[in-house]
CSV table of C-alpha atoms in Angstrom, one decimal:
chain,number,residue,atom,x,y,z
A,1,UNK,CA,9.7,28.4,29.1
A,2,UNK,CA,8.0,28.1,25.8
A,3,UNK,CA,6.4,24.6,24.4
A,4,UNK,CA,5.5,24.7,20.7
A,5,UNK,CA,3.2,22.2,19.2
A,6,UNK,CA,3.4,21.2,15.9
A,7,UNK,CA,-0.5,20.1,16.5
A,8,UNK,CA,-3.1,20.2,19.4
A,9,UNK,CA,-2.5,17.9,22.3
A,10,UNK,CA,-4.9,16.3,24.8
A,11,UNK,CA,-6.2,19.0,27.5
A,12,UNK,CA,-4.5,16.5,30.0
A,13,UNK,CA,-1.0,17.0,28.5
A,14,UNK,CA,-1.7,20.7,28.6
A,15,UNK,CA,-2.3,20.6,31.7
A,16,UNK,CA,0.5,19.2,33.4
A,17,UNK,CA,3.0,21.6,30.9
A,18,UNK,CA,1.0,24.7,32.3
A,19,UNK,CA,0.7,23.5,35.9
A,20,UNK,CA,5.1,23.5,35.6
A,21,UNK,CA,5.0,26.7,34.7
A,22,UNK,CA,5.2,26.1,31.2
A,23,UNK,CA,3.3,28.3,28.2
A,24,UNK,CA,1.7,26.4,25.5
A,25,UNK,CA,1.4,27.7,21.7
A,26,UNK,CA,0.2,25.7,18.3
A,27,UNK,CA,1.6,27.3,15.5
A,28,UNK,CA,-0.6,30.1,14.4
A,29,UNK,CA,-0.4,32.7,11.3
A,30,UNK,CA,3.1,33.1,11.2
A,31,UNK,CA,3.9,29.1,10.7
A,32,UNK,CA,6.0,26.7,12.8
A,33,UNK,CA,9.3,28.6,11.7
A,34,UNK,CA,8.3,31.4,13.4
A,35,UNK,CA,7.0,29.4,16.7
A,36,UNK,CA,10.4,27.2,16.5
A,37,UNK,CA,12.3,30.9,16.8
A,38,UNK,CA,11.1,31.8,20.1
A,39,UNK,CA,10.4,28.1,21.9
A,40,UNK,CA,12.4,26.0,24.5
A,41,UNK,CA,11.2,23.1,23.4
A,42,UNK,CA,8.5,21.2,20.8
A,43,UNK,CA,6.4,18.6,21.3
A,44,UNK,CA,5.7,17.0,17.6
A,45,UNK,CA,3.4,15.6,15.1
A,46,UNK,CA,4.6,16.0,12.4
A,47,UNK,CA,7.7,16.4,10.4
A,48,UNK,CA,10.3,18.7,11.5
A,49,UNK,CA,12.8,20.2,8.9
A,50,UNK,CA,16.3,18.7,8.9
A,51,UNK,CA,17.9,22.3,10.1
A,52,UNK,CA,15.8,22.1,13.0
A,53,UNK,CA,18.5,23.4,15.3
A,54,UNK,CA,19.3,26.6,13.2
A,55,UNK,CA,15.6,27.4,12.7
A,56,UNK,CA,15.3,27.1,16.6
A,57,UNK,CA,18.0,28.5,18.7
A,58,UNK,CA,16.7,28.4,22.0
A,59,UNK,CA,15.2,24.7,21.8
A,60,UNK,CA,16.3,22.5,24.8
A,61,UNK,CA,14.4,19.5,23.7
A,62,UNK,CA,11.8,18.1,20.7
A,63,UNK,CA,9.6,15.5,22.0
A,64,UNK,CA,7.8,12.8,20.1
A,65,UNK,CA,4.1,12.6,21.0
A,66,UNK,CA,4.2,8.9,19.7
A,67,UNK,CA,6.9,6.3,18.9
A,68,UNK,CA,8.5,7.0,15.5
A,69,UNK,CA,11.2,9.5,15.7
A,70,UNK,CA,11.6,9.9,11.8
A,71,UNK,CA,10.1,12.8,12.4
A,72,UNK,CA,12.6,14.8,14.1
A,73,UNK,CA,15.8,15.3,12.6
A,74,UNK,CA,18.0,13.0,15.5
A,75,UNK,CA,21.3,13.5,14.0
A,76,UNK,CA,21.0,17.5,13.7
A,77,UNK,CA,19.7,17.4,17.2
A,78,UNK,CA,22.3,15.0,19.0
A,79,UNK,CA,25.2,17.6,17.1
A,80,UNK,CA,23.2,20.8,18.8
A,81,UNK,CA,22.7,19.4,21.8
A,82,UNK,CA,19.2,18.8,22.0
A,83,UNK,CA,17.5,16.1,23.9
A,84,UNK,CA,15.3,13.7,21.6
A,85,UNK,CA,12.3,11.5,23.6
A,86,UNK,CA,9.9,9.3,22.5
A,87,UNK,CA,6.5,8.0,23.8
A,88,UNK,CA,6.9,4.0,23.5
A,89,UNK,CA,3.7,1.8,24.2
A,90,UNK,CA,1.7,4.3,24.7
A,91,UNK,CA,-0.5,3.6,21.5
A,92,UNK,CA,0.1,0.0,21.6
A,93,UNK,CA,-3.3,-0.9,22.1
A,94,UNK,CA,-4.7,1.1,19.9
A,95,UNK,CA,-2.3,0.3,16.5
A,96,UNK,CA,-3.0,-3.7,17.8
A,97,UNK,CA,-6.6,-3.8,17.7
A,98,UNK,CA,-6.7,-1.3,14.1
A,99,UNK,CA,-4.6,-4.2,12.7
A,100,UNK,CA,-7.2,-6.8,14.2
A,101,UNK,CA,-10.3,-4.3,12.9
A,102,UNK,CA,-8.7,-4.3,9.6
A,103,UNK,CA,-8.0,-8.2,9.0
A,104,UNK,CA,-11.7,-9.2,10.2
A,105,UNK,CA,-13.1,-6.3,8.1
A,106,UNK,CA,-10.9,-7.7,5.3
A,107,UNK,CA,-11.4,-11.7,6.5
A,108,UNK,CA,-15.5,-11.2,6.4
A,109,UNK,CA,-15.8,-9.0,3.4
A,110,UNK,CA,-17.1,-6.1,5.4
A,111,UNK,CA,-16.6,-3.3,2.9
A,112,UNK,CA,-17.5,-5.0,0.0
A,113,UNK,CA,-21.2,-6.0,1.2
A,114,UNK,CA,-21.6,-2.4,2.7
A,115,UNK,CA,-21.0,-1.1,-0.9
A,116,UNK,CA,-23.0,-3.8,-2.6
A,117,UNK,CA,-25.7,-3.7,0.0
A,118,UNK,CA,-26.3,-0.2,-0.9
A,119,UNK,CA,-25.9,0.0,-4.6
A,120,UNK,CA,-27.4,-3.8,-5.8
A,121,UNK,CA,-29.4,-5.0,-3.0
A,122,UNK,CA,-29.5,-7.8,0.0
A,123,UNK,CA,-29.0,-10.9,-2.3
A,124,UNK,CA,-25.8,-9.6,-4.2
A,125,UNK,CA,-24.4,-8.6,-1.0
A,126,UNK,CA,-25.2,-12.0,0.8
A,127,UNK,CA,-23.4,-13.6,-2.3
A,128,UNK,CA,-20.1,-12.1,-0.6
A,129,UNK,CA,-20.5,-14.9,2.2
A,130,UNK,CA,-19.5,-17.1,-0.1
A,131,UNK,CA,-15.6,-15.3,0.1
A,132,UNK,CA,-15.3,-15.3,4.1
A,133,UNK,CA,-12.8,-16.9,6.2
A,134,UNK,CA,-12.0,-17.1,9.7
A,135,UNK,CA,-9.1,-15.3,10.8
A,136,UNK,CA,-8.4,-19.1,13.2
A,137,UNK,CA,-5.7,-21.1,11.8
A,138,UNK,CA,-4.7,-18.5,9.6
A,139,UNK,CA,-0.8,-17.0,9.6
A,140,UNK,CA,0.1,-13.5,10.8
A,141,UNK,CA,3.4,-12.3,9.9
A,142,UNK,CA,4.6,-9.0,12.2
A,143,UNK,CA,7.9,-7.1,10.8
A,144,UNK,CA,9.0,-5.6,13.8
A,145,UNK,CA,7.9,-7.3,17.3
A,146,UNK,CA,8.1,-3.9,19.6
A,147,UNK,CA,5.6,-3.5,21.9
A,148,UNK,CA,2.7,-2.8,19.2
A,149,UNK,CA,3.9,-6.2,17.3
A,150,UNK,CA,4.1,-8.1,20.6
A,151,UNK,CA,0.2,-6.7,21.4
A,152,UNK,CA,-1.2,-7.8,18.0
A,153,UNK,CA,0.4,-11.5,18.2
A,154,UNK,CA,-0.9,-11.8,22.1
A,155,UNK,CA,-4.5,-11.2,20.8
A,156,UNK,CA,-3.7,-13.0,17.4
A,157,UNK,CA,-2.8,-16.1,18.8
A,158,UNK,CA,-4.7,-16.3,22.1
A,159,UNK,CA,-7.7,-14.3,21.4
A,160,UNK,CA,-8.2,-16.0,17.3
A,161,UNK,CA,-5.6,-18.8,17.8
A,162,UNK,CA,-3.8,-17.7,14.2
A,163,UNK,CA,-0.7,-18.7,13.5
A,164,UNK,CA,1.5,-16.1,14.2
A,165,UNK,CA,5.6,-15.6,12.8
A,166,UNK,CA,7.4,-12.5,14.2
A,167,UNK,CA,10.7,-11.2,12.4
A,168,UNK,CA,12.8,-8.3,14.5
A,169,UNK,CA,16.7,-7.7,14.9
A,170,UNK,CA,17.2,-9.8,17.5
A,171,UNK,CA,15.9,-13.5,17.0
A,172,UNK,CA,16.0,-14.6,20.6
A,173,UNK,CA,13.7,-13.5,23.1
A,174,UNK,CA,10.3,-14.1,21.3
A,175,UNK,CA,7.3,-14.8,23.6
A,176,UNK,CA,6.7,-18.7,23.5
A,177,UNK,CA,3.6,-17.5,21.2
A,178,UNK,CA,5.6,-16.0,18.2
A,179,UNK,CA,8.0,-18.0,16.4
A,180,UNK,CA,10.8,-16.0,15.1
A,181,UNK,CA,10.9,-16.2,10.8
A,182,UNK,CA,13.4,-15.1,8.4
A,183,UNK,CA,11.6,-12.2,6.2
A,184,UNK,CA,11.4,-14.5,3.3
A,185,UNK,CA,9.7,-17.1,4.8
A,186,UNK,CA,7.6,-14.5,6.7
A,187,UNK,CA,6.5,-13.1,3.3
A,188,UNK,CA,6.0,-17.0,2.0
A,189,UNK,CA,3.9,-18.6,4.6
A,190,UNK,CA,1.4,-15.8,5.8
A,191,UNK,CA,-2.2,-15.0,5.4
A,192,UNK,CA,-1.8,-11.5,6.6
A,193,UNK,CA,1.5,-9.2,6.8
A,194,UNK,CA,2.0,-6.4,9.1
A,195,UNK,CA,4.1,-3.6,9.4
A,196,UNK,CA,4.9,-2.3,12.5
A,197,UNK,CA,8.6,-1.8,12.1
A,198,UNK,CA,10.4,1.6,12.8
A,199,UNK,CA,11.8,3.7,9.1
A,200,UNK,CA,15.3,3.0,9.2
A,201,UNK,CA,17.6,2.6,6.2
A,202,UNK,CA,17.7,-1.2,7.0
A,203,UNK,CA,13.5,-0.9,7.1
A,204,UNK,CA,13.3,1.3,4.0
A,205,UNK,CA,11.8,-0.5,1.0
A,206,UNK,CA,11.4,-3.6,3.1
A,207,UNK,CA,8.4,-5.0,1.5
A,208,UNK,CA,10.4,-5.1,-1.7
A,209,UNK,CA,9.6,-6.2,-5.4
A,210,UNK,CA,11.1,-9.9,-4.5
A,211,UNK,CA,9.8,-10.3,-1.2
A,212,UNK,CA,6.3,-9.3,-1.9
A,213,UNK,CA,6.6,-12.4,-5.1
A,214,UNK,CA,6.9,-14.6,-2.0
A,215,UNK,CA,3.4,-13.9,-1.0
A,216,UNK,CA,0.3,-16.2,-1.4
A,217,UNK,CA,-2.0,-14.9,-4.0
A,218,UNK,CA,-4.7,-14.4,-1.5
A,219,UNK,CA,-2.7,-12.7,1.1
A,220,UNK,CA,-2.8,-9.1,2.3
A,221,UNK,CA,-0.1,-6.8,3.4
A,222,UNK,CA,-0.8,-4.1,6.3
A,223,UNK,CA,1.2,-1.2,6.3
A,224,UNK,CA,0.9,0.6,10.2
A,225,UNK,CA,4.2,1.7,10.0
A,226,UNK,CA,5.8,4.2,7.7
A,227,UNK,CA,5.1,4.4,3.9
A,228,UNK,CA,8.4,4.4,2.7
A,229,UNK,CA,8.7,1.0,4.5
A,230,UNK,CA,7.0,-0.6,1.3
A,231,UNK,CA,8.5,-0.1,-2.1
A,232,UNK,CA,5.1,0.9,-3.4
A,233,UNK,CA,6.1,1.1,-7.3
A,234,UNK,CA,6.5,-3.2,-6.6
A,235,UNK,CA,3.0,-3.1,-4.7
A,236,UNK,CA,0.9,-1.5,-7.1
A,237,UNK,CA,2.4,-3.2,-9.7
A,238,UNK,CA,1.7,-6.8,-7.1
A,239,UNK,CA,-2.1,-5.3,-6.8
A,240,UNK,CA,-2.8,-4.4,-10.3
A,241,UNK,CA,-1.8,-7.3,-11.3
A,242,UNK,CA,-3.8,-9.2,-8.9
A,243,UNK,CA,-0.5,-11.4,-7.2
A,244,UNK,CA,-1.5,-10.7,-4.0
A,245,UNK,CA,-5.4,-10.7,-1.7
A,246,UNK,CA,-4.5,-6.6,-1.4
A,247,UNK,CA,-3.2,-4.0,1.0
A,248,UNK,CA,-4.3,-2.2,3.8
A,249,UNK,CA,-2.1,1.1,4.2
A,250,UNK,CA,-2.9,3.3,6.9
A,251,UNK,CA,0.6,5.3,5.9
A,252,UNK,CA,2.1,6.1,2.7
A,253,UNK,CA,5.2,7.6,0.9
A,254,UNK,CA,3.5,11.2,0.8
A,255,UNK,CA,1.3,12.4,3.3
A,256,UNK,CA,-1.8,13.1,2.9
A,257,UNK,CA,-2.3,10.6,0.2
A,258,UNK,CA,-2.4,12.7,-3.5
A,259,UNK,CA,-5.8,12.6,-4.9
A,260,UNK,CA,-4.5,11.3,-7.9
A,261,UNK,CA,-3.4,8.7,-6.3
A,262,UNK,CA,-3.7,5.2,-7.8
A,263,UNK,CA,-4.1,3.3,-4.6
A,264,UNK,CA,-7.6,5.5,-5.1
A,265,UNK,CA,-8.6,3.6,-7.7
A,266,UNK,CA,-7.8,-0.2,-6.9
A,267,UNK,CA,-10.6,-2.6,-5.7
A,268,UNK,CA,-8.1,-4.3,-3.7
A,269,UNK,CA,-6.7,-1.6,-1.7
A,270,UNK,CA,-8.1,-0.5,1.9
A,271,UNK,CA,-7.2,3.3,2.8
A,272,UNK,CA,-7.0,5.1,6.0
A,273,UNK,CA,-5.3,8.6,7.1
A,274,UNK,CA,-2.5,7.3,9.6
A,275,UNK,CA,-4.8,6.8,12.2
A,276,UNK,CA,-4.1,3.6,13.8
A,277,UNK,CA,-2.6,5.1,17.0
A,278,UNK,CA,-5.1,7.7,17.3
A,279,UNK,CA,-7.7,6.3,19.5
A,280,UNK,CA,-9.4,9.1,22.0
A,281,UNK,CA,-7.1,6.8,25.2
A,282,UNK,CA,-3.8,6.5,22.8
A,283,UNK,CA,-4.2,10.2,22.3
A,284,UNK,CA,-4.5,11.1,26.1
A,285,UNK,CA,-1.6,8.7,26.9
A,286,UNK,CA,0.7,9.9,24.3
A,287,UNK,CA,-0.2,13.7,25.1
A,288,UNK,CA,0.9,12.7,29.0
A,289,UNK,CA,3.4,11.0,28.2
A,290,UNK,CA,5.5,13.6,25.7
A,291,UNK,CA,4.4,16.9,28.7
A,292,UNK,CA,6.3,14.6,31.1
A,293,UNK,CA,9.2,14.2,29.1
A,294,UNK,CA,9.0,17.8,28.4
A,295,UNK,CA,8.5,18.9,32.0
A,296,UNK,CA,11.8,16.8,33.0
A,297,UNK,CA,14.1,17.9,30.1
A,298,UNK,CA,13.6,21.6,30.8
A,299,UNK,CA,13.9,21.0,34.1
A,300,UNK,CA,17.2,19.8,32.7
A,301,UNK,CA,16.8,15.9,33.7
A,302,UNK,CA,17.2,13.7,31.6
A,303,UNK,CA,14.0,12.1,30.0
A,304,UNK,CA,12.7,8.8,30.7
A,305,UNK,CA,12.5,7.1,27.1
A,306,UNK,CA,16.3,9.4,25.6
A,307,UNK,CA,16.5,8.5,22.5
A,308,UNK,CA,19.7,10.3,22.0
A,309,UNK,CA,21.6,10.1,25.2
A,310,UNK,CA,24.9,10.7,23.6
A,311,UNK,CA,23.9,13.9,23.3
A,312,UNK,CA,23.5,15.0,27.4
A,313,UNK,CA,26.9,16.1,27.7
A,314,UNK,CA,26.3,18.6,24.4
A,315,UNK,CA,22.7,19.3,26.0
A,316,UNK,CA,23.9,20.4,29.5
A,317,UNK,CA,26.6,23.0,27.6
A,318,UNK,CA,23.9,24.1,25.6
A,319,UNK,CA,21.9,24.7,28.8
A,320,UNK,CA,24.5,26.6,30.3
A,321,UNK,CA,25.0,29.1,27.0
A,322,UNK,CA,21.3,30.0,26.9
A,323,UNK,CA,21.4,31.2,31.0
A,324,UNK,CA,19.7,27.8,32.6
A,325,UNK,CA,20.7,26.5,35.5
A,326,UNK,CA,22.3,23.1,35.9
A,327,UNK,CA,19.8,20.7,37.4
A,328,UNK,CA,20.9,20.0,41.1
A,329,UNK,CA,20.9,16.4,40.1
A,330,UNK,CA,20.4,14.8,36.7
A,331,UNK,CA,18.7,11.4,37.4
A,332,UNK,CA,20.4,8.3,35.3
């Protein structure tokens, strides 16, 4: 069968989808639309329209390479028939430890004395010093303790010995190191703030006008989520004005971030291009990952991490219209 890629994988994850039998294209001159025409499933990247299933008749399955799945239109798919997987944990590692690089770069004044090292000279850059904390003692605050929030408070509190407040769905359940918090209180009694929360339409606008008034003037927020998880109107109106330490946004409400941007522009902003997850190892586990997932759903199993299972019933009639063969035995 056909697998389109909204964006190149690892060779690895290649690999295994040719070595099933599979063939492999990256949309090319004629656009994804025309890819999503002729494939049996899509392994993704990036965001898939909300007509997904009309645009691609044939597809058996759209696959994740990564966590969130606001990037594939779930409902549309789960009506088709077509099975939804995800990738969970696999960049764990990697989204903990940009969230650490970020809050020592942030802690130590890293980027500031690089600039003024370079443009004023040793002593002006030195003078910075006079700014830097520790990140012991200090309070982290995770929105959403999934496997990449539960990473970042194990290093957090054993490897620095912060602090550390965790606020998810369920309040029970917590590792003995995380102590669940209200988001209000989060907001109130941390140093540092980070996102790592799924877009939902409880998540959206989250970081909200009154929640980021809570914050201490010196604190920062870290957004490793999804943009639209901050009300960013209320942040840069919190930043301009100087309410808050800053923010570190590796995501944002449009992608890539507009030149014109005015998170450009502020002092007290730290930018990256949503590349938290997207260390060389993160990339080779996610790639793995989502060909697996791929391999089993056309074999017509169902996948490991189903996001949509109420939609296997739908998927195997689908199957049967487009000429597959029922597996011999779908595994639970």
């Amino acid at each position: 069968m056909l697998v389109a890629l909204t964006d190149p994988i690892d060779p690895a994850g290649e690999a295994i989808l040719r070595q099933a039998g599979h063939d492999v294209e990256l949309a090319g001159e004629g656009g994804l639309d025309a890819l999503l025409a002729r494939a049996e499933a899509v392994i993704v990247r990036r965001k898939l329209p909300d007509d997904l299933s009309a645009r691609a008749p044939r597809l058996l399955g759209a696959i994740r390479q990564g966590v969130g799945v606001d990037m594939i239109p779930v409902e549309d798919c789960t009506a088709q028939g077509v099975l939804v997987a995800n990738v969970p944990g696999a960049n764990a590692d990697s989204v903990a430890e940009f969230a650490v690089a970020q809050m020592l770069a942030i802690a130590r004044r890293v980027e500031a004395m690089h600039g003024l090292l370079l443009r004023e000279g040793w002593n002006t850059a030195r003078a910075q010093s006079a700014t830097a904390s520790e990140l012991r003692g200090r309070t982290l605050g995770i929105v959403g303790v999934g496997a990449i929030g539960q990473r970042l408070a194990e290093i957090a509190a054993h490897g620095f010995r912060m602090r550390v407040l965790g606020h998810r769905r369920k309040a029970t359940g917590l590792p003995e190191h995380i102590a669940y918090a209200p988001l209000e209180t989060l907001f109130a009694e941390s140093d540092y703030i980070v996102l790592a929360c799924p877009l939902t339409e409880e998540t959206r606008g989250l970081a909200s006008a009154a929640r980021l008034a809570r914050m201490k003037p010196d604190a920062w927020l870290l957004n490793v989520a999804r943009g639209p998880v901050v009300d960013e109107a209320a942040l840069l109106d919190a930043l301009r004005g100087k309410r808050i330490g800053g923010a570190a946004l590796d995501v944002h409400a449009m992608q890539p971030l507009p030149e014109d941007h005015p998170f450009r522009t502020l002092p007290n902003v730290l930018l990256t291009p949503h590349t938290a997850g997207l260390s060389r190892e993160a990339v080779t586990r996610m790639s793995t990952g989502a060909a697996g997932e791929t391999v089993r759903i056309l074999r017509g199993e169902k996948p490991r991490n189903f996001v949509n299972p109420e939609a296997w019933d739908a998927a195997l009639q689908r199957r049967a219209r487009l000429g597959h063969p029922a597996p011999e035995a779908s595994p639970a």
